[in-house]
DNA sequence: AAATAATATGTCGCAAGCGATATAAATAAA
DNA sequence: TTTATTTATATCGCTTGCGACATATTATTT
């Protein structure tokens, strides 16, 4: 190995990438009970926070492109979680709205964050470490997102 | 919004997930010059560190499953970056070996980490923050991976 | 008003990622 | 030495994620 900077352990990207997948795996059994995937879960979180928003607002919040979000929303529509309807005031926009089924999921989903934290309880991570971790990640996200 | 714990900003998973995608996007232009993707890049990093290893060793290092790694390696074989060959001593194993082309890429790739750090220079992240971030992530990774 | 640019959403093709499952070889147990 | 179990790799089907590109609507310019 001629280049130490190419060691996996010296990279910042790899631990972020690996942690992301491992944490998503932790969500999976809980999300399975709701019959949704992780991207569907965070899309629902956006809608639970503010209903009847455009596709574009969702892509902004999730930092995803329309070519990812549109098919995602279509699958959610097929599952009966949301409706998609062209805006009357601006025909370019599509307004996404929660159905009763989509709204009802919020109550069940509300228990998931607590379960996740319990799952991390034995990891020796302090609350302060987790807060600091989140702040560092948002610093990177905000910087790269507005670049 | 009846449940604050369901706010996107209160989650630990979302910033990890978003940061992972944004950082990978930063790599993309540099990796494009080498004609490889990010997962191919980290697979090569493993091989540059130790050549002629089994598929299983690669899945362990990358924390991925064989159903992800096998197709990844097949694409890399098609590109002439590696060879895949059944082990003589244990016919279950497939040994992955860098080709000259795969080895040659290391020199070009060696410049990428520096470029990435330069790209983050204006983010106001200190070196200590980055080190602390990496440590926290590995704490989560090690915990979840060995769970 | 006509032409141009910007905005919003969408399709297509491809590479990941992974659950479920299959197959073959090596190892352990009977 | 059969039989059962473990290990290693692979296939299939599905959802993501994204670059390249297409289409329609709105806003701006000429």
PDB file of C-alpha atoms (C1' of nucleotides) in Angstrom, chain C:
ATOM      1  C1'  DA C   1     -47.423  39.479 -28.681  1.00  0.00           C
ATOM      2  C1'  DA C   2     -43.635  36.421 -29.772  1.00  0.00           C
ATOM      3  C1'  DA C   3     -39.452  34.545 -28.277  1.00  0.00           C
ATOM      4  C1'  DT C   4     -36.648  33.126 -24.476  1.00  0.00           C
ATOM      5  C1'  DA C   5     -35.587  31.557 -20.018  1.00  0.00           C
ATOM      6  C1'  DA C   6     -36.755  29.513 -15.763  1.00  0.00           C
ATOM      7  C1'  DT C   7     -39.394  26.257 -13.048  1.00  0.00           C
ATOM      8  C1'  DA C   8     -41.676  21.795 -11.969  1.00  0.00           C
ATOM      9  C1'  DT C   9     -42.317  17.284 -12.904  1.00  0.00           C
ATOM     10  C1'  DG C  10     -41.494  13.318 -15.301  1.00  0.00           C
ATOM     11  C1'  DT C  11     -39.215   9.080 -18.093  1.00  0.00           C
ATOM     12  C1'  DC C  12     -35.325   6.046 -19.137  1.00  0.00           C
ATOM     13  C1'  DG C  13     -31.333   3.380 -18.214  1.00  0.00           C
ATOM     14  C1'  DC C  14     -28.042   1.880 -15.179  1.00  0.00           C
ATOM     15  C1'  DA C  15     -25.598   0.768 -10.624  1.00  0.00           C
ATOM     16  C1'  DA C  16     -26.357  -0.153  -5.934  1.00  0.00           C
ATOM     17  C1'  DG C  17     -28.340  -2.463  -1.771  1.00  0.00           C
ATOM     18  C1'  DC C  18     -30.767  -6.109   0.213  1.00  0.00           C
ATOM     19  C1'  DG C  19     -34.354  -9.938   1.569  1.00  0.00           C
ATOM     20  C1'  DA C  20     -35.333 -14.437   0.152  1.00  0.00           C
ATOM     21  C1'  DT C  21     -33.618 -18.265  -1.689  1.00  0.00           C
ATOM     22  C1'  DA C  22     -30.480 -21.697  -4.233  1.00  0.00           C
ATOM     23  C1'  DT C  23     -26.222 -24.386  -4.931  1.00  0.00           C
ATOM     24  C1'  DA C  24     -21.945 -26.441  -4.045  1.00  0.00           C
ATOM     25  C1'  DA C  25     -18.038 -27.367  -1.229  1.00  0.00           C
ATOM     26  C1'  DA C  26     -15.997 -28.102   3.271  1.00  0.00           C
ATOM     27  C1'  DT C  27     -16.609 -29.380   8.040  1.00  0.00           C
ATOM     28  C1'  DA C  28     -18.720 -31.604  11.998  1.00  0.00           C
ATOM     29  C1'  DA C  29     -21.672 -34.973  13.989  1.00  0.00           C
ATOM     30  C1'  DA C  30     -23.909 -39.420  14.017  1.00  0.00           C
TER      31       DA C  30
END
